[in-house]
PDB file of C-alpha atoms in Angstrom:
ATOM      1  CA  MET A   1       0.266   0.034   0.112  1.00 73.00           C
ATOM      2  CA  SER A   2       1.436   3.216  -1.236  1.00 93.00           C
ATOM      3  CA  SER A   3       1.956   6.071   1.693  1.00 97.00           C
ATOM      4  CA  TYR A   4       2.342   9.589   1.635  1.00 98.00           C
ATOM      5  CA  ILE A   5       2.765  12.312   4.306  1.00 98.00           C
ATOM      6  CA  ILE A   6       1.575  15.946   3.156  1.00 98.00           C
ATOM      7  CA  VAL A   7       3.123  18.897   5.105  1.00 98.00           C
ATOM      8  CA  GLY A   8       1.187  22.023   5.354  1.00 96.00           C
ATOM      9  CA  ALA A   9      -2.760  21.727   5.156  1.00 95.00           C
ATOM     10  CA  GLY A  10      -3.061  25.109   3.004  1.00 92.00           C
ATOM     11  CA  VAL A  11      -4.695  24.959  -0.629  1.00 91.00           C
ATOM     12  CA  PHE A  12      -1.722  22.975  -2.099  1.00 93.00           C
ATOM     13  CA  GLY A  13      -1.622  20.563   0.738  1.00 96.00           C
ATOM     14  CA  ALA A  14      -5.509  20.425   1.423  1.00 95.00           C
ATOM     15  CA  SER A  15      -6.184  19.589  -2.374  1.00 95.00           C
ATOM     16  CA  THR A  16      -3.649  16.970  -2.620  1.00 97.00           C
ATOM     17  CA  ALA A  17      -4.435  15.112   0.174  1.00 98.00           C
ATOM     18  CA  TYR A  18      -8.159  15.248  -1.061  1.00 97.00           C
ATOM     19  CA  HIS A  19      -7.526  14.292  -4.800  1.00 96.00           C
ATOM     20  CA  LEU A  20      -4.861  11.583  -3.726  1.00 97.00           C
ATOM     21  CA  LYS A  21      -7.103   9.799  -1.297  1.00 98.00           C
ATOM     22  CA  ARG A  22      -9.958  10.179  -4.307  1.00 97.00           C
ATOM     23  CA  GLN A  23      -7.480   8.445  -7.097  1.00 97.00           C
ATOM     24  CA  PHE A  24      -5.736   5.974  -4.314  1.00 97.00           C
ATOM     25  CA  PRO A  25      -8.473   4.971  -1.704  1.00 97.00           C
ATOM     26  CA  LEU A  26      -6.244   2.263   0.004  1.00 97.00           C
ATOM     27  CA  ALA A  27      -3.224   4.965   0.412  1.00 97.00           C
ATOM     28  CA  SER A  28      -2.176   6.011   3.629  1.00 98.00           C
ATOM     29  CA  ILE A  29      -1.951   9.341   3.587  1.00 98.00           C
ATOM     30  CA  VAL A  30      -1.378  11.970   6.730  1.00 98.00           C
ATOM     31  CA  LEU A  31      -2.168  15.787   6.487  1.00 98.00           C
ATOM     32  CA  ILE A  32       0.513  18.037   8.738  1.00 97.00           C
ATOM     33  CA  ASP A  33      -0.182  21.308   9.889  1.00 96.00           C
ATOM     34  CA  ARG A  34       0.782  23.413  12.628  1.00 93.00           C
ATOM     35  CA  THR A  35      -2.680  23.518  13.910  1.00 92.00           C
ATOM     36  CA  TRP A  36      -6.410  22.380  13.704  1.00 90.00           C
ATOM     37  CA  PRO A  37      -7.150  23.374   9.996  1.00 85.00           C
ATOM     38  CA  PRO A  38      -7.850  26.010   8.898  1.00 76.00           C
ATOM     39  CA  CYS A  39      -4.478  27.408   9.835  1.00 79.00           C
ATOM     40  CA  PRO A  40      -4.671  30.926  10.346  1.00 77.00           C
ATOM     41  CA  ILE A  41      -1.536  32.078   9.449  1.00 76.00           C
ATOM     42  CA  ALA A  42      -1.600  29.882   5.937  1.00 76.00           C
ATOM     43  CA  ALA A  43      -1.776  32.287   2.965  1.00 75.00           C
ATOM     44  CA  SER A  44      -5.206  30.046   2.121  1.00 76.00           C
ATOM     45  CA  HIS A  45      -6.616  31.638   4.838  1.00 72.00           C
ATOM     46  CA  ASP A  46      -8.375  34.386   3.931  1.00 74.00           C
ATOM     47  CA  ILE A  47     -11.878  36.305   3.313  1.00 76.00           C
ATOM     48  CA  ASN A  48     -11.849  35.784  -0.343  1.00 82.00           C
ATOM     49  CA  LYS A  49      -9.481  34.654  -3.332  1.00 87.00           C
ATOM     50  CA  ILE A  50      -9.350  35.489  -7.040  1.00 91.00           C
ATOM     51  CA  ILE A  51     -10.050  32.553  -9.350  1.00 94.00           C
ATOM     52  CA  ARG A  52      -8.226  33.129 -12.436  1.00 95.00           C
ATOM     53  CA  ALA A  53      -6.601  32.284 -15.571  1.00 96.00           C
ATOM     54  CA  ASP A  54      -5.237  35.713 -16.112  1.00 95.00           C
ATOM     55  CA  TYR A  55      -1.707  34.706 -16.221  1.00 95.00           C
ATOM     56  CA  GLU A  56       1.502  35.076 -18.813  1.00 95.00           C
ATOM     57  CA  ASP A  57       2.707  31.728 -18.794  1.00 95.00           C
ATOM     58  CA  PRO A  58       1.121  29.211 -21.041  1.00 96.00           C
ATOM     59  CA  PHE A  59       1.927  26.611 -18.452  1.00 96.00           C
ATOM     60  CA  TYR A  60       0.459  27.778 -15.604  1.00 94.00           C
ATOM     61  CA  CYS A  61      -2.338  29.434 -17.266  1.00 96.00           C
ATOM     62  CA  GLY A  62      -3.424  25.766 -18.901  1.00 96.00           C
ATOM     63  CA  LEU A  63      -3.169  24.487 -15.140  1.00 96.00           C
ATOM     64  CA  ALA A  64      -5.580  27.641 -14.066  1.00 96.00           C
ATOM     65  CA  LEU A  65      -7.997  27.075 -16.853  1.00 96.00           C
ATOM     66  CA  LYS A  66      -8.732  23.116 -15.484  1.00 95.00           C
ATOM     67  CA  ALA A  67      -8.874  24.586 -11.760  1.00 95.00           C
ATOM     68  CA  LEU A  68     -11.628  27.071 -13.008  1.00 96.00           C
ATOM     69  CA  LEU A  69     -13.444  24.811 -14.752  1.00 95.00           C
ATOM     70  CA  SER A  70     -13.582  22.927 -11.527  1.00 95.00           C
ATOM     71  CA  TRP A  71     -14.657  25.955  -9.442  1.00 96.00           C
ATOM     72  CA  LYS A  72     -17.428  26.665 -12.200  1.00 96.00           C
ATOM     73  CA  THR A  73     -18.997  22.888 -12.416  1.00 96.00           C
ATOM     74  CA  ASP A  74     -18.188  20.575  -9.811  1.00 96.00           C
ATOM     75  CA  PRO A  75     -20.758  20.410  -6.696  1.00 95.00           C
ATOM     76  CA  PHE A  76     -18.033  20.834  -4.286  1.00 95.00           C
ATOM     77  CA  TYR A  77     -16.280  23.466  -5.402  1.00 94.00           C
ATOM     78  CA  LYS A  78     -19.228  24.863  -7.211  1.00 96.00           C
ATOM     79  CA  GLN A  79     -20.745  26.241  -3.703  1.00 95.00           C
ATOM     80  CA  TRP A  80     -17.794  28.704  -2.808  1.00 93.00           C
ATOM     81  CA  PHE A  81     -17.754  30.018  -6.476  1.00 94.00           C
ATOM     82  CA  HIS A  82     -18.737  33.015  -7.392  1.00 91.00           C
ATOM     83  CA  PRO A  83     -18.535  34.641 -11.455  1.00 91.00           C
ATOM     84  CA  SER A  84     -17.204  38.341 -10.547  1.00 90.00           C
ATOM     85  CA  GLY A  85     -15.770  38.685 -13.475  1.00 93.00           C
ATOM     86  CA  LEU A  86     -11.517  40.189 -13.311  1.00 94.00           C
ATOM     87  CA  LEU A  87     -10.430  43.693 -14.190  1.00 95.00           C
ATOM     88  CA  THR A  88      -6.437  43.487 -15.065  1.00 95.00           C
ATOM     89  CA  ILE A  89      -4.919  47.095 -15.553  1.00 94.00           C
ATOM     90  CA  THR A  90      -1.526  47.612 -16.739  1.00 94.00           C
ATOM     91  CA  ASP A  91       0.940  50.062 -17.914  1.00 93.00           C
ATOM     92  CA  LYS A  92       1.611  50.709 -21.535  1.00 93.00           C
ATOM     93  CA  GLU A  93       5.237  49.011 -21.516  1.00 93.00           C
ATOM     94  CA  SER A  94       3.709  45.892 -20.159  1.00 94.00           C
ATOM     95  CA  HIS A  95       2.859  43.029 -22.573  1.00 95.00           C
ATOM     96  CA  ALA A  96       1.070  41.011 -20.056  1.00 95.00           C
ATOM     97  CA  ILE A  97      -2.913  41.645 -21.238  1.00 96.00           C
ATOM     98  CA  GLU A  98      -1.390  40.789 -24.737  1.00 96.00           C
ATOM     99  CA  ASN A  99      -0.069  37.501 -23.327  1.00 96.00           C
ATOM    100  CA  ILE A 100      -3.014  36.865 -21.402  1.00 96.00           C
ATOM    101  CA  VAL A 101      -5.439  36.835 -24.594  1.00 96.00           C
ATOM    102  CA  GLU A 102      -2.562  34.993 -26.386  1.00 96.00           C
ATOM    103  CA  ASN A 103      -2.664  32.094 -24.133  1.00 96.00           C
ATOM    104  CA  PHE A 104      -6.167  31.972 -24.255  1.00 96.00           C
ATOM    105  CA  LYS A 105      -6.229  31.661 -28.004  1.00 95.00           C
ATOM    106  CA  LYS A 106      -3.217  28.909 -28.078  1.00 95.00           C
ATOM    107  CA  LEU A 107      -5.610  26.664 -25.473  1.00 95.00           C
ATOM    108  CA  ASP A 108      -8.664  27.212 -27.255  1.00 94.00           C
ATOM    109  CA  VAL A 109     -10.391  28.943 -25.147  1.00 92.00           C
ATOM    110  CA  LYS A 110     -14.086  29.994 -26.276  1.00 86.00           C
ATOM    111  CA  TYR A 111     -13.586  33.838 -25.164  1.00 83.00           C
ATOM    112  CA  GLU A 112     -13.496  37.103 -26.629  1.00 86.00           C
ATOM    113  CA  PRO A 113     -11.277  39.561 -25.238  1.00 90.00           C
ATOM    114  CA  ASP A 114     -12.746  42.427 -23.504  1.00 96.00           C
ATOM    115  CA  LEU A 115     -10.475  45.128 -24.073  1.00 96.00           C
ATOM    116  CA  ILE A 116     -11.352  48.360 -22.388  1.00 96.00           C
ATOM    117  CA  ARG A 117     -10.164  52.248 -23.373  1.00 95.00           C
ATOM    118  CA  PRO A 118      -9.389  54.249 -19.790  1.00 95.00           C
ATOM    119  CA  GLU A 119     -11.902  56.907 -20.272  1.00 94.00           C
ATOM    120  CA  ALA A 120     -15.094  54.542 -20.649  1.00 95.00           C
ATOM    121  CA  LEU A 121     -14.438  52.621 -17.396  1.00 94.00           C
ATOM    122  CA  GLY A 122     -16.532  54.985 -15.782  1.00 90.00           C
ATOM    123  CA  ALA A 123     -19.731  54.020 -17.946  1.00 92.00           C
ATOM    124  CA  ARG A 124     -19.241  50.288 -16.893  1.00 93.00           C
ATOM    125  CA  PHE A 125     -19.806  48.357 -13.849  1.00 90.00           C
ATOM    126  CA  ALA A 126     -22.697  50.707 -13.028  1.00 84.00           C
ATOM    127  CA  GLY A 127     -20.222  53.624 -12.476  1.00 86.00           C
ATOM    128  CA  SER A 128     -18.149  51.967  -9.716  1.00 85.00           C
ATOM    129  CA  PHE A 129     -15.289  52.870 -11.048  1.00 87.00           C
ATOM    130  CA  SER A 130     -15.865  56.493 -12.316  1.00 86.00           C
ATOM    131  CA  ASP A 131     -13.503  57.923 -10.022  1.00 84.00           C
ATOM    132  CA  MET A 132     -10.176  55.790 -10.671  1.00 86.00           C
ATOM    133  CA  ASN A 133      -7.369  57.246 -11.268  1.00 84.00           C
ATOM    134  CA  LEU A 134      -5.763  55.497 -14.846  1.00 90.00           C
ATOM    135  CA  ARG A 135      -3.674  56.937 -16.831  1.00 91.00           C
ATOM    136  CA  PRO A 136      -4.721  57.644 -20.569  1.00 93.00           C
ATOM    137  CA  ASP A 137      -2.661  55.113 -22.196  1.00 94.00           C
ATOM    138  CA  ASP A 138      -3.300  52.250 -19.356  1.00 95.00           C
ATOM    139  CA  LYS A 139      -4.630  48.844 -20.731  1.00 96.00           C
ATOM    140  CA  LEU A 140      -7.714  47.226 -19.356  1.00 97.00           C
ATOM    141  CA  LEU A 141      -8.830  44.052 -19.665  1.00 97.00           C
ATOM    142  CA  PHE A 142     -12.077  42.302 -18.278  1.00 96.00           C
ATOM    143  CA  ASP A 143     -12.404  38.351 -18.490  1.00 96.00           C
ATOM    144  CA  GLY A 144     -15.732  37.566 -17.965  1.00 94.00           C
ATOM    145  CA  LEU A 145     -14.369  33.910 -16.922  1.00 94.00           C
ATOM    146  CA  ALA A 146     -12.729  34.930 -13.271  1.00 95.00           C
ATOM    147  CA  GLY A 147     -14.273  34.990 -10.568  1.00 93.00           C
ATOM    148  CA  ILE A 148     -14.163  35.056  -6.845  1.00 90.00           C
ATOM    149  CA  ALA A 149     -13.523  32.343  -3.623  1.00 91.00           C
ATOM    150  CA  GLU A 150     -14.722  32.076  -0.367  1.00 89.00           C
ATOM    151  CA  ALA A 151     -11.569  30.565   0.813  1.00 89.00           C
ATOM    152  CA  GLU A 152     -11.478  29.962   4.092  1.00 88.00           C
ATOM    153  CA  LYS A 153     -15.072  27.704   3.830  1.00 90.00           C
ATOM    154  CA  ALA A 154     -13.715  26.150   0.638  1.00 92.00           C
ATOM    155  CA  LEU A 155     -10.214  25.171   2.305  1.00 93.00           C
ATOM    156  CA  GLY A 156     -11.809  24.148   5.448  1.00 92.00           C
ATOM    157  CA  ALA A 157     -14.619  21.913   3.392  1.00 94.00           C
ATOM    158  CA  THR A 158     -11.769  20.372   1.588  1.00 95.00           C
ATOM    159  CA  ILE A 159      -9.879  19.375   4.832  1.00 96.00           C
ATOM    160  CA  LYS A 160     -12.878  18.090   6.667  1.00 96.00           C
ATOM    161  CA  ALA A 161     -13.678  16.080   3.657  1.00 97.00           C
ATOM    162  CA  SER A 162     -10.557  14.828   2.958  1.00 98.00           C
ATOM    163  CA  VAL A 163     -10.651  13.086   6.556  1.00 98.00           C
ATOM    164  CA  GLU A 164     -13.933  11.851   5.728  1.00 98.00           C
ATOM    165  CA  LEU A 165     -12.515   9.880   3.108  1.00 98.00           C
ATOM    166  CA  GLY A 166      -9.786   8.389   5.500  1.00 98.00           C
ATOM    167  CA  VAL A 167      -7.244  11.186   5.435  1.00 98.00           C
ATOM    168  CA  GLU A 168      -5.219  11.320   8.874  1.00 98.00           C
ATOM    169  CA  TYR A 169      -4.902  14.586  10.290  1.00 98.00           C
ATOM    170  CA  ILE A 170      -2.597  15.733  12.740  1.00 97.00           C
ATOM    171  CA  ALA A 171      -2.152  19.370  14.328  1.00 97.00           C
ATOM    172  CA  ASP A 172       1.399  19.235  15.378  1.00 97.00           C
ATOM    173  CA  PRO A 173       4.096  21.430  13.887  1.00 96.00           C
ATOM    174  CA  VAL A 174       7.094  19.877  11.907  1.00 97.00           C
ATOM    175  CA  SER A 175       9.793  20.933  13.536  1.00 96.00           C
ATOM    176  CA  LYS A 176      12.419  18.345  11.118  1.00 95.00           C
ATOM    177  CA  LEU A 177      12.424  15.985   8.085  1.00 97.00           C
ATOM    178  CA  VAL A 178      13.705  12.353   8.280  1.00 96.00           C
ATOM    179  CA  MET A 179      16.553  11.705   6.336  1.00 93.00           C
ATOM    180  CA  SER A 180      17.656   7.864   5.466  1.00 88.00           C
ATOM    181  CA  ASP A 181      20.077   7.013   3.072  1.00 87.00           C
ATOM    182  CA  GLY A 182      19.825  10.708   1.536  1.00 84.00           C
ATOM    183  CA  MET A 183      16.069  10.396   1.030  1.00 90.00           C
ATOM    184  CA  CYS A 184      13.542  11.710   2.882  1.00 94.00           C
ATOM    185  CA  SER A 185      11.781   9.173   4.825  1.00 96.00           C
ATOM    186  CA  GLY A 186       9.299  10.942   7.114  1.00 97.00           C
ATOM    187  CA  VAL A 187       9.379  14.064   9.640  1.00 98.00           C
ATOM    188  CA  GLN A 188       9.665  14.486  13.306  1.00 97.00           C
ATOM    189  CA  THR A 189       7.021  16.983  15.333  1.00 97.00           C
ATOM    190  CA  ARG A 190       7.570  19.176  17.825  1.00 95.00           C
ATOM    191  CA  GLY A 191       5.607  17.192  19.902  1.00 95.00           C
ATOM    192  CA  GLY A 192       8.018  14.200  19.625  1.00 94.00           C
ATOM    193  CA  LYS A 193       6.012  11.797  17.006  1.00 95.00           C
ATOM    194  CA  THR A 194       8.189  10.550  14.034  1.00 97.00           C
ATOM    195  CA  ILE A 195       6.112   9.641  11.358  1.00 97.00           C
ATOM    196  CA  THR A 196       7.456   7.880   7.944  1.00 97.00           C
ATOM    197  CA  ALA A 197       6.170   7.072   4.578  1.00 97.00           C
ATOM    198  CA  ALA A 198       7.317   5.958   0.949  1.00 96.00           C
ATOM    199  CA  LYS A 199       6.459   9.853   0.066  1.00 97.00           C
ATOM    200  CA  VAL A 200       6.925  12.976   1.235  1.00 97.00           C
ATOM    201  CA  LEU A 201       5.323  16.140   0.269  1.00 98.00           C
ATOM    202  CA  LEU A 202       5.989  19.774   1.516  1.00 97.00           C
ATOM    203  CA  CYS A 203       3.342  21.929   0.772  1.00 95.00           C
ATOM    204  CA  THR A 204       4.879  24.477   3.349  1.00 93.00           C
ATOM    205  CA  GLY A 205       5.130  27.453   1.111  1.00 89.00           C
ATOM    206  CA  ALA A 206       7.223  30.178   2.716  1.00 86.00           C
ATOM    207  CA  ASN A 207       8.813  27.897   5.368  1.00 90.00           C
ATOM    208  CA  THR A 208      10.161  25.530   3.189  1.00 93.00           C
ATOM    209  CA  ALA A 209      13.746  26.782   2.890  1.00 92.00           C
ATOM    210  CA  ARG A 210      14.219  27.010   6.854  1.00 92.00           C
ATOM    211  CA  LEU A 211      12.552  23.340   7.148  1.00 95.00           C
ATOM    212  CA  ILE A 212      15.156  22.110   4.626  1.00 94.00           C
ATOM    213  CA  ALA A 213      18.193  23.912   5.587  1.00 94.00           C
ATOM    214  CA  ASP A 214      17.351  22.704   9.823  1.00 93.00           C
ATOM    215  CA  SER A 215      17.116  19.430   8.787  1.00 94.00           C
ATOM    216  CA  ALA A 216      19.970  18.944   5.848  1.00 92.00           C
ATOM    217  CA  PRO A 217      22.122  21.545   6.436  1.00 92.00           C
ATOM    218  CA  ASP A 218      24.916  19.773   5.603  1.00 91.00           C
ATOM    219  CA  ARG A 219      23.311  18.868   1.573  1.00 91.00           C
ATOM    220  CA  PRO A 220      24.339  22.010  -0.071  1.00 92.00           C
ATOM    221  CA  GLU A 221      22.208  20.442  -2.885  1.00 91.00           C
ATOM    222  CA  MET A 222      19.316  20.369  -1.823  1.00 91.00           C
ATOM    223  CA  GLN A 223      19.251  23.921  -0.028  1.00 92.00           C
ATOM    224  CA  VAL A 224      16.325  25.812  -1.830  1.00 91.00           C
ATOM    225  CA  GLY A 225      18.036  28.769  -2.959  1.00 89.00           C
ATOM    226  CA  ALA A 226      16.693  31.062  -5.298  1.00 86.00           C
ATOM    227  CA  ARG A 227      14.096  28.207  -6.226  1.00 87.00           C
ATOM    228  CA  ILE A 228      11.562  29.788  -3.867  1.00 84.00           C
ATOM    229  CA  THR A 229      11.421  33.053  -2.744  1.00 80.00           C
ATOM    230  CA  ALA A 230       8.910  34.324   0.134  1.00 77.00           C
ATOM    231  CA  ARG A 231       6.501  37.273  -0.513  1.00 75.00           C
ATOM    232  CA  ALA A 232       4.147  38.998   1.511  1.00 73.00           C
ATOM    233  CA  VAL A 233       1.032  41.714   0.826  1.00 74.00           C
ATOM    234  CA  CYS A 234      -0.353  43.862   3.233  1.00 76.00           C
ATOM    235  CA  THR A 235      -4.165  42.985   3.769  1.00 76.00           C
ATOM    236  CA  ALA A 236      -7.145  45.244   4.571  1.00 77.00           C
ATOM    237  CA  ALA A 237     -10.732  44.001   4.786  1.00 76.00           C
ATOM    238  CA  VAL A 238     -13.175  47.009   4.673  1.00 78.00           C
ATOM    239  CA  GLU A 239     -16.852  46.712   6.155  1.00 78.00           C
ATOM    240  CA  LEU A 240     -18.909  48.811   3.958  1.00 78.00           C
ATOM    241  CA  ASP A 241     -22.083  50.975   4.555  1.00 80.00           C
ATOM    242  CA  SER A 242     -25.416  50.579   2.840  1.00 79.00           C
ATOM    243  CA  GLY A 243     -23.882  53.061  -0.061  1.00 80.00           C
ATOM    244  CA  GLY A 244     -20.385  51.215  -0.021  1.00 78.00           C
ATOM    245  CA  VAL A 245     -22.775  47.972  -0.873  1.00 77.00           C
ATOM    246  CA  THR A 246     -24.591  49.597  -3.700  1.00 77.00           C
ATOM    247  CA  LYS A 247     -21.286  50.868  -5.343  1.00 76.00           C
ATOM    248  CA  PHE A 248     -18.797  47.968  -4.756  1.00 76.00           C
ATOM    249  CA  GLY A 249     -21.397  44.959  -4.356  1.00 73.00           C
ATOM    250  CA  LYS A 250     -21.223  44.072  -8.262  1.00 75.00           C
ATOM    251  CA  VAL A 251     -17.458  45.080  -9.139  1.00 85.00           C
ATOM    252  CA  PRO A 252     -15.056  42.823 -10.138  1.00 90.00           C
ATOM    253  CA  ALA A 253     -12.002  41.442  -9.248  1.00 90.00           C
ATOM    254  CA  VAL A 254      -9.481  43.874  -9.821  1.00 91.00           C
ATOM    255  CA  VAL A 255      -5.523  43.105 -10.669  1.00 90.00           C
ATOM    256  CA  HIS A 256      -3.920  46.759 -10.811  1.00 88.00           C
ATOM    257  CA  HIS A 257      -0.490  46.943 -12.242  1.00 84.00           C
ATOM    258  CA  SER A 258       0.084  50.163 -13.577  1.00 78.00           C
ATOM    259  CA  GLY A 259       2.114  53.064 -12.034  1.00 70.00           C
ATOM    260  CA  THR A 260       2.849  53.278  -8.365  1.00 66.00           C
ATOM    261  CA  ASP A 261      -0.229  52.462  -6.861  1.00 65.00           C
ATOM    262  CA  GLN A 262      -0.527  48.477  -7.584  1.00 73.00           C
ATOM    263  CA  GLY A 263      -2.600  45.664  -5.900  1.00 76.00           C
ATOM    264  CA  LYS A 264      -5.980  43.617  -5.824  1.00 78.00           C
ATOM    265  CA  LEU A 265      -9.516  44.757  -4.898  1.00 75.00           C
ATOM    266  CA  ARG A 266     -11.507  41.557  -4.127  1.00 72.00           C
ATOM    267  CA  SER A 267     -15.533  41.780  -2.987  1.00 65.00           C
ATOM    268  CA  TYR A 268     -16.960  38.982  -1.459  1.00 54.00           C
ATOM    269  CA  ASN A 269     -19.971  38.788  -3.244  1.00 51.00           C
ATOM    270  CA  GLN A 270     -22.904  41.069  -4.696  1.00 48.00           C
ATOM    271  CA  HIS A 271     -24.335  40.474  -0.868  1.00 49.00           C
ATOM    272  CA  SER A 272     -21.330  41.242   0.909  1.00 52.00           C
ATOM    273  CA  THR A 273     -20.347  44.060   3.210  1.00 53.00           C
ATOM    274  CA  MET A 274     -16.790  43.673   3.319  1.00 59.00           C
ATOM    275  CA  LEU A 275     -14.290  44.462   0.302  1.00 63.00           C
ATOM    276  CA  THR A 276     -10.700  43.298   0.249  1.00 67.00           C
ATOM    277  CA  ILE A 277      -7.763  45.742  -0.912  1.00 67.00           C
ATOM    278  CA  LEU A 278      -4.424  43.928  -0.961  1.00 66.00           C
ATOM    279  CA  SER A 279      -0.477  45.338  -1.905  1.00 63.00           C
ATOM    280  CA  THR A 280       1.546  44.493  -4.847  1.00 54.00           C
ATOM    281  CA  SER A 281       3.706  41.372  -3.180  1.00 52.00           C
ATOM    282  CA  ARG A 282       7.288  42.440  -2.703  1.00 49.00           C
ATOM    283  CA  ASN A 283      10.419  40.367  -1.692  1.00 48.00           C
ATOM    284  CA  ASN A 284      11.704  41.021   1.870  1.00 39.00           C
ATOM    285  CA  ALA A 285      10.164  44.605   1.927  1.00 37.00           C
ATOM    286  CA  THR A 286       7.273  46.984   3.070  1.00 36.00           C
ATOM    287  CA  ASP A 287       4.645  48.546   0.453  1.00 37.00           C
ATOM    288  CA  ARG A 288       2.258  51.629   0.006  1.00 36.00           C
ATOM    289  CA  TRP A 289      -1.722  50.404   0.025  1.00 35.00           C
ATOM    290  CA  ALA A 290      -3.029  50.100  -3.909  1.00 36.00           C
ATOM    291  CA  ILE A 291      -6.556  51.528  -3.640  1.00 37.00           C
ATOM    292  CA  GLU A 292      -8.243  53.708  -1.663  1.00 38.00           C
ATOM    293  CA  VAL A 293     -11.988  53.370  -0.834  1.00 40.00           C
ATOM    294  CA  HIS A 294     -14.642  56.318  -1.427  1.00 38.00           C
ATOM    295  CA  GLN A 295     -17.554  54.733  -0.009  1.00 38.00           C
TER     296      GLN A 295
END
């Protein structure tokens, strides 16, 4: 019988456990995280996330399209998905929008690009962006395929479903990887447990580099180096009054990559009183807020 240890129960770890157990019902699968789910410091633990395939990398775009299809059609995921659409904004020097459109063409996506002139944005989306500060040569693309997912609820449901299928969940921080004959054969937890399996999958995000360094300091070839870069964003959740709900309740998600004020905007759904604002991610640096909200 095959056996797996999955370290980290965020979106990658939880979904891996869920799909592995569905595909291999007899496999022994242990899912480990530092707390009972969902872990509050995981990147996946959030009010909502943008579900999109608007990426410049063709391979990543293809993967995201498959995931997007599941969010739209699979009853398990569909309950947490809201088809808000996505507005991408870039400056004139960027070729991101052109690359996204080209990827969709190559992947035969039934999709007509909705390119918007900056001066025409005020008349779209019930005038919600009429006072947005855009430059005349900015590029705008609206993708009606994208949407918003209720991240915390979806993550919790995925872990719960995995456990119901037979995945063992352990809430105990992993302190070290167990190395045997030059290979990783298991993990040691801070609580003193040693757990072994045929395969160990690290879904540990920004903690990956430190975990490997602490586990195999004498193995330079195993170190993460530049392969993984930790990034961070500042996030604010704004509670809207009735006027704000009217103005922002039906806006699409926004990815703003023009000028110095960059970031993302996400509404919960059309009935929500919460609006999430994120700064552009940075490496070991602070950043300014991306968007001002005028209710």
